[in-house]
Structures are given as structure tokens and as C-alpha cells.
Amino acid sequence: MPWYDGPTLLEALQQWRPPRRSVDKPLRMLIDNFYKIRGVGMVITGRVETGVLTPGMTISIAPKGLTAQVVSIEMHHRQLSEAVAGSIVGVNVKGVGAKDLKRGFVISDPQKDPARGTKSFTAEMVVLQHPGQIRPGYVPVLHCHTSQVACNLVAITQKIDRETGKVFEENPEFVVAGDACTVEFRPTNPMAVEVFQQYPTLGRFMVRDLNQIVAVGIVKSVKRVM
């Protein structure tokens, strides 16, 4: 292939470096599932996105503000002394039951920037497809990390040029497919999201309605439930 002047496959593999894990950030673990196991107790499964989780640690579970204690951590039936960012693990906890938990809840350290419930949040959003006009009062389902919650579109504050990023209309009445905009959402049920720049996985979302992905966006600011 005379047109190709890049590295060989072997050279590319040798140059590859694994991504840096966010172990220095405050703990965020996304709950994917949970089980009550006889003789063991409550086991939560999920991915540690940032920080480090250790046995014996007291944890906070958002958005409900629950507190629990980590008994043990396992990965592939192997006990771990810690679970670092990037790990998909099972965590045996005490202090909470199945009725307290839900997929999409977030585990954090109550002493280090704990995750909290979201009252409302502002976001930058691009409308990919929609048959009509999207106006305030629209209530689609937002998928953010492992959470799926219906959210009320409270306001559309700006229309943004997709190429330059400049605002060209304030407080538009509606947006349509192809528009980029700044919006405010309010969850209709408990939800925990974060600012994209601080916790990327917890700060990007897609909007689903009409059995399709209507829009995608990133969270710019959050009003937390105190």
C-alpha cells in the first residue's frame, strides 16, 4: 500500500499505552445491579469510574443519601484489597437492602465530595432527530451512565452555532432537529448526575423518545439536593 506511511500493526501495538485511570479523584462507582445472596448478604455490582474503594470503608449512596459499609470486594471470584478506577466489581455491603437500591444509583465517599441527588441541571445539547418542535414542558427519558429517568425540560435558554459555539439566540421558544442549545432539565424521579468536566461518565447523556435517540448532551452545571 504505497499510500500508507504510518506505523506497522506491531509498532502501533508496542506504542499503545493503557488509559490513565482517575484514581486521584473522589470515589464514584455506578450501580449496575444488586443481589441478596444467602449466607453473604447484599452484593452490589458495578464499575468504579473514579477513585478507590476499599473493604471497611463507609460509603454514601446517591441520590437517596443512604449510608452503608463495605464488607468485601470481589472481581471474578477473587477477593480484592481495593477496587480502583476502571474496575468492574461485586461489593458486599451492610446497612442497606434491595428495597433501598436502584440501578443508576451512585456510590461515593461521604468525606470526599460525595455524590448527591440532582434537583436540576443545565446542559449543552444537540437535537439529532425529532419530527416536530421541542419546547419547555417536554418530558423525555434521559439515559445518563446507568441511570434512566424521565426529565422535564424546564427551559431552553440559548441556541448555539454548532460550528463556532457562539450563541445566536436567547430564550428561543423551541428547537428542532439539527439545533444545538443550552437547556435546563429537572428529573421527575431521584437521579444523580455530575458536571461533565469533573466526572465525564456521569456528565454525558442521551435523550430517548419515540423509540429513538432524540438528542445527546453534556452536563454543564448541577443544582444538588441538599
GROMACS .gro file of C-alpha atoms in nm:
model
  226
    1MET     CA    1   0.000   0.000   0.000
    2PRO     CA    2   0.217   0.288  -0.123
    3TRP     CA    3  -0.028   0.550   0.012
    4TYR     CA    4   0.022   0.440   0.376
    5ASP     CA    5   0.319   0.581   0.566
    6GLY     CA    6   0.208   0.512   0.923
    7PRO     CA    7   0.339   0.254   1.173
    8THR     CA    8   0.301  -0.119   1.123
    9LEU     CA    9   0.046  -0.307   1.333
   10LEU     CA   10   0.323  -0.439   1.559
   11GLU     CA   11   0.469  -0.091   1.602
   12ALA     CA   12   0.127   0.052   1.684
   13LEU     CA   13   0.069  -0.218   1.947
   14GLN     CA   14   0.411  -0.153   2.101
   15GLN     CA   15   0.340   0.221   2.119
   16TRP     CA   16  -0.003   0.177   2.278
   17ARG     CA   17  -0.035   0.288   2.637
   18PRO     CA   18  -0.331   0.200   2.860
   19PRO     CA   19  -0.554   0.496   2.953
   20ARG     CA   20  -0.477   0.678   3.276
   21ARG     CA   21  -0.729   0.588   3.542
   22SER     CA   22  -0.879   0.861   3.759
   23VAL     CA   23  -0.767   0.713   4.091
   24ASP     CA   24  -0.687   1.053   4.242
   25LYS     CA   25  -1.042   1.183   4.204
   26PRO     CA   26  -1.315   1.132   4.466
   27LEU     CA   27  -1.486   0.794   4.452
   28ARG     CA   28  -1.768   0.734   4.205
   29MET     CA   29  -1.900   0.381   4.149
   30LEU     CA   30  -2.204   0.331   3.926
   31ILE     CA   31  -2.450   0.067   4.044
   32ASP     CA   32  -2.542  -0.172   3.765
   33ASN     CA   33  -2.719  -0.443   3.967
   34PHE     CA   34  -2.761  -0.583   4.318
   35TYR     CA   35  -2.842  -0.919   4.475
   36LYS     CA   36  -2.935  -1.064   4.813
   37ILE     CA   37  -2.721  -1.378   4.845
   38ARG     CA   38  -2.794  -1.630   5.119
   39GLY     CA   39  -2.509  -1.652   5.365
   40VAL     CA   40  -2.341  -1.343   5.219
   41GLY     CA   41  -2.591  -1.059   5.228
   42MET     CA   42  -2.632  -0.768   4.989
   43VAL     CA   43  -2.395  -0.760   4.692
   44ILE     CA   44  -2.380  -0.458   4.460
   45THR     CA   45  -2.219  -0.488   4.118
   46GLY     CA   46  -2.091  -0.202   3.908
   47ARG     CA   47  -1.795  -0.011   3.773
   48VAL     CA   48  -1.564   0.215   3.970
   49GLU     CA   49  -1.536   0.523   3.748
   50THR     CA   50  -1.309   0.733   3.969
   51GLY     CA   51  -1.126   0.698   4.296
   52VAL     CA   52  -1.060   0.388   4.507
   53LEU     CA   53  -1.299   0.164   4.703
   54THR     CA   54  -1.169  -0.045   4.995
   55PRO     CA   55  -1.315  -0.301   5.239
   56GLY     CA   56  -1.425  -0.146   5.568
   57MET     CA   57  -1.499   0.185   5.401
   58THR     CA   58  -1.816   0.379   5.484
   59ILE     CA   59  -1.995   0.476   5.163
   60SER     CA   60  -2.273   0.712   5.064
   61ILE     CA   61  -2.530   0.610   4.802
   62ALA     CA   62  -2.688   0.886   4.594
   63PRO     CA   63  -2.941   1.014   4.514
   64LYS     CA   64  -3.110   0.889   4.832
   65GLY     CA   65  -2.829   0.984   5.069
   66LEU     CA   66  -2.803   0.632   5.212
   67THR     CA   67  -2.504   0.518   5.418
   68ALA     CA   68  -2.356   0.167   5.414
   69GLN     CA   69  -2.033  -0.013   5.493
   70VAL     CA   70  -1.820  -0.217   5.255
   71VAL     CA   71  -1.760  -0.569   5.389
   72SER     CA   72  -1.561  -0.713   5.099
   73ILE     CA   73  -1.487  -0.663   4.729
   74GLU     CA   74  -1.457  -0.933   4.461
   75MET     CA   75  -1.360  -0.949   4.096
   76HIS     CA   76  -1.403  -1.279   3.910
   77HIS     CA   77  -1.445  -1.464   4.244
   78ARG     CA   78  -1.118  -1.318   4.374
   79GLN     CA   79  -1.105  -1.104   4.688
   80LEU     CA   80  -0.957  -0.758   4.639
   81SER     CA   81  -0.785  -0.530   4.888
   82GLU     CA   82  -0.905  -0.234   4.681
   83ALA     CA   83  -1.101  -0.155   4.365
   84VAL     CA   84  -0.951   0.124   4.159
   85ALA     CA   85  -1.099   0.331   3.877
   86GLY     CA   86  -1.181   0.110   3.580
   87SER     CA   87  -1.262  -0.199   3.790
   88ILE     CA   88  -1.590  -0.386   3.746
   89VAL     CA   89  -1.656  -0.550   4.081
   90GLY     CA   90  -1.902  -0.705   4.321
   91VAL     CA   91  -1.921  -0.531   4.658
   92ASN     CA   92  -2.066  -0.695   4.968
   93VAL     CA   93  -2.223  -0.420   5.181
   94LYS     CA   94  -2.418  -0.397   5.503
   95GLY     CA   95  -2.663  -0.129   5.609
   96VAL     CA   96  -2.888  -0.126   5.301
   97GLY     CA   97  -3.136  -0.367   5.144
   98ALA     CA   98  -3.265  -0.438   4.796
   99LYS     CA   99  -3.564  -0.208   4.852
  100ASP     CA  100  -3.325   0.083   4.908
  101LEU     CA  101  -3.130   0.042   4.585
  102LYS     CA  102  -3.184   0.101   4.216
  103ARG     CA  103  -2.977   0.065   3.902
  104GLY     CA  104  -2.822   0.405   3.831
  105PHE     CA  105  -2.753   0.496   4.193
  106VAL     CA  106  -2.400   0.621   4.265
  107ILE     CA  107  -2.160   0.516   4.541
  108SER     CA  108  -1.919   0.776   4.679
  109ASP     CA  109  -1.710   0.862   4.983
  110PRO     CA  110  -1.915   1.075   5.227
  111GLN     CA  111  -1.595   1.256   5.331
  112LYS     CA  112  -1.471   1.347   4.981
  113ASP     CA  113  -1.707   1.539   4.755
  114PRO     CA  114  -1.994   1.291   4.795
  115ALA     CA  115  -2.243   1.245   4.513
  116ARG     CA  116  -2.589   1.385   4.584
  117GLY     CA  117  -2.931   1.384   4.428
  118THR     CA  118  -2.991   1.625   4.143
  119LYS     CA  119  -3.259   1.892   4.175
  120SER     CA  120  -3.197   2.028   3.824
  121PHE     CA  121  -2.910   2.071   3.580
  122THR     CA  122  -2.810   2.281   3.281
  123ALA     CA  123  -2.667   2.116   2.973
  124GLU     CA  124  -2.545   2.174   2.621
  125MET     CA  125  -2.747   1.953   2.388
  126VAL     CA  126  -2.767   1.872   2.018
  127VAL     CA  127  -3.102   1.758   1.876
  128LEU     CA  128  -3.033   1.469   1.638
  129GLN     CA  129  -3.382   1.381   1.524
  130HIS     CA  130  -3.738   1.473   1.615
  131PRO     CA  131  -4.047   1.502   1.396
  132GLY     CA  132  -4.154   1.837   1.539
  133GLN     CA  133  -4.062   2.116   1.776
  134ILE     CA  134  -3.916   2.058   2.122
  135ARG     CA  135  -4.047   2.310   2.373
  136PRO     CA  136  -4.028   2.361   2.752
  137GLY     CA  137  -4.254   2.106   2.918
  138TYR     CA  138  -4.118   1.821   2.706
  139VAL     CA  139  -4.061   1.511   2.926
  140PRO     CA  140  -3.836   1.251   2.758
  141VAL     CA  141  -3.628   0.977   2.922
  142LEU     CA  142  -3.264   1.067   2.984
  143HIS     CA  143  -3.001   0.793   2.987
  144CYS     CA  144  -2.703   0.908   3.193
  145HIS     CA  145  -2.442   0.647   3.297
  146THR     CA  146  -2.651   0.351   3.426
  147SER     CA  147  -2.949   0.572   3.513
  148GLN     CA  148  -3.270   0.608   3.313
  149VAL     CA  149  -3.503   0.880   3.440
  150ALA     CA  150  -3.777   1.090   3.283
  151CYS     CA  151  -3.675   1.456   3.298
  152ASN     CA  152  -3.878   1.771   3.246
  153LEU     CA  153  -3.732   2.025   3.004
  154VAL     CA  154  -3.775   2.335   3.219
  155ALA     CA  155  -3.618   2.590   2.986
  156ILE     CA  156  -3.435   2.641   2.659
  157THR     CA  157  -3.203   2.930   2.733
  158GLN     CA  158  -2.989   2.957   2.418
  159LYS     CA  159  -2.942   2.840   2.063
  160ILE     CA  160  -2.578   2.781   1.975
  161ASP     CA  161  -2.398   2.774   1.642
  162ARG     CA  162  -2.267   2.417   1.610
  163GLU     CA  163  -1.955   2.524   1.421
  164THR     CA  164  -1.843   2.827   1.620
  165GLY     CA  165  -2.003   2.757   1.958
  166LYS     CA  166  -2.137   3.113   1.968
  167VAL     CA  167  -2.482   3.197   2.100
  168PHE     CA  168  -2.707   3.341   1.830
  169GLU     CA  169  -3.049   3.336   2.001
  170GLU     CA  170  -3.152   3.384   2.364
  171ASN     CA  171  -3.455   3.211   2.516
  172PRO     CA  172  -3.587   3.051   2.196
  173GLU     CA  173  -3.943   2.919   2.204
  174PHE     CA  174  -3.841   2.582   2.062
  175VAL     CA  175  -3.564   2.378   1.899
  176VAL     CA  176  -3.578   2.128   1.613
  177ALA     CA  177  -3.359   1.855   1.466
  178GLY     CA  178  -3.011   1.989   1.392
  179ASP     CA  179  -3.018   2.260   1.661
  180ALA     CA  180  -2.759   2.294   1.936
  181CYS     CA  181  -2.882   2.458   2.253
  182THR     CA  182  -2.837   2.523   2.622
  183VAL     CA  183  -3.119   2.379   2.830
  184GLU     CA  184  -3.231   2.313   3.186
  185PHE     CA  185  -3.371   1.974   3.291
  186ARG     CA  186  -3.541   1.870   3.614
  187PRO     CA  187  -3.557   1.495   3.694
  188THR     CA  188  -3.903   1.361   3.777
  189ASN     CA  189  -3.754   1.088   3.999
  190PRO     CA  190  -3.437   1.067   4.210
  191MET     CA  191  -3.125   1.091   3.994
  192ALA     CA  192  -2.755   1.173   4.037
  193VAL     CA  193  -2.559   1.344   3.761
  194GLU     CA  194  -2.232   1.538   3.765
  195VAL     CA  195  -2.066   1.814   3.566
  196PHE     CA  196  -1.903   1.662   3.257
  197GLN     CA  197  -1.566   1.831   3.309
  198GLN     CA  198  -1.537   1.684   3.659
  199TYR     CA  199  -1.682   1.335   3.607
  200PRO     CA  200  -1.724   1.270   3.232
  201THR     CA  201  -1.911   0.939   3.258
  202LEU     CA  202  -2.168   1.092   3.493
  203GLY     CA  203  -2.198   1.409   3.287
  204ARG     CA  204  -2.293   1.290   2.939
  205PHE     CA  205  -2.639   1.175   2.842
  206MET     CA  206  -2.868   1.083   2.559
  207VAL     CA  207  -3.235   1.172   2.528
  208ARG     CA  208  -3.473   0.897   2.416
  209ASP     CA  209  -3.829   0.940   2.296
  210LEU     CA  210  -4.044   0.786   2.024
  211ASN     CA  211  -3.826   0.471   2.038
  212GLN     CA  212  -3.522   0.661   1.914
  213ILE     CA  213  -3.231   0.873   2.032
  214VAL     CA  214  -3.359   1.229   2.004
  215ALA     CA  215  -3.060   1.421   2.138
  216VAL     CA  216  -2.724   1.394   2.312
  217GLY     CA  217  -2.560   1.634   2.552
  218ILE     CA  218  -2.323   1.710   2.837
  219VAL     CA  219  -2.396   1.849   3.183
  220LYS     CA  220  -2.256   2.199   3.247
  221SER     CA  221  -2.383   2.271   3.599
  222VAL     CA  222  -2.587   2.095   3.866
  223LYS     CA  223  -2.820   2.209   4.145
  224ARG     CA  224  -2.792   1.939   4.408
  225VAL     CA  225  -3.049   1.824   4.659
  226MET     CA  226  -2.910   1.924   4.999
   0.00000   0.00000   0.00000
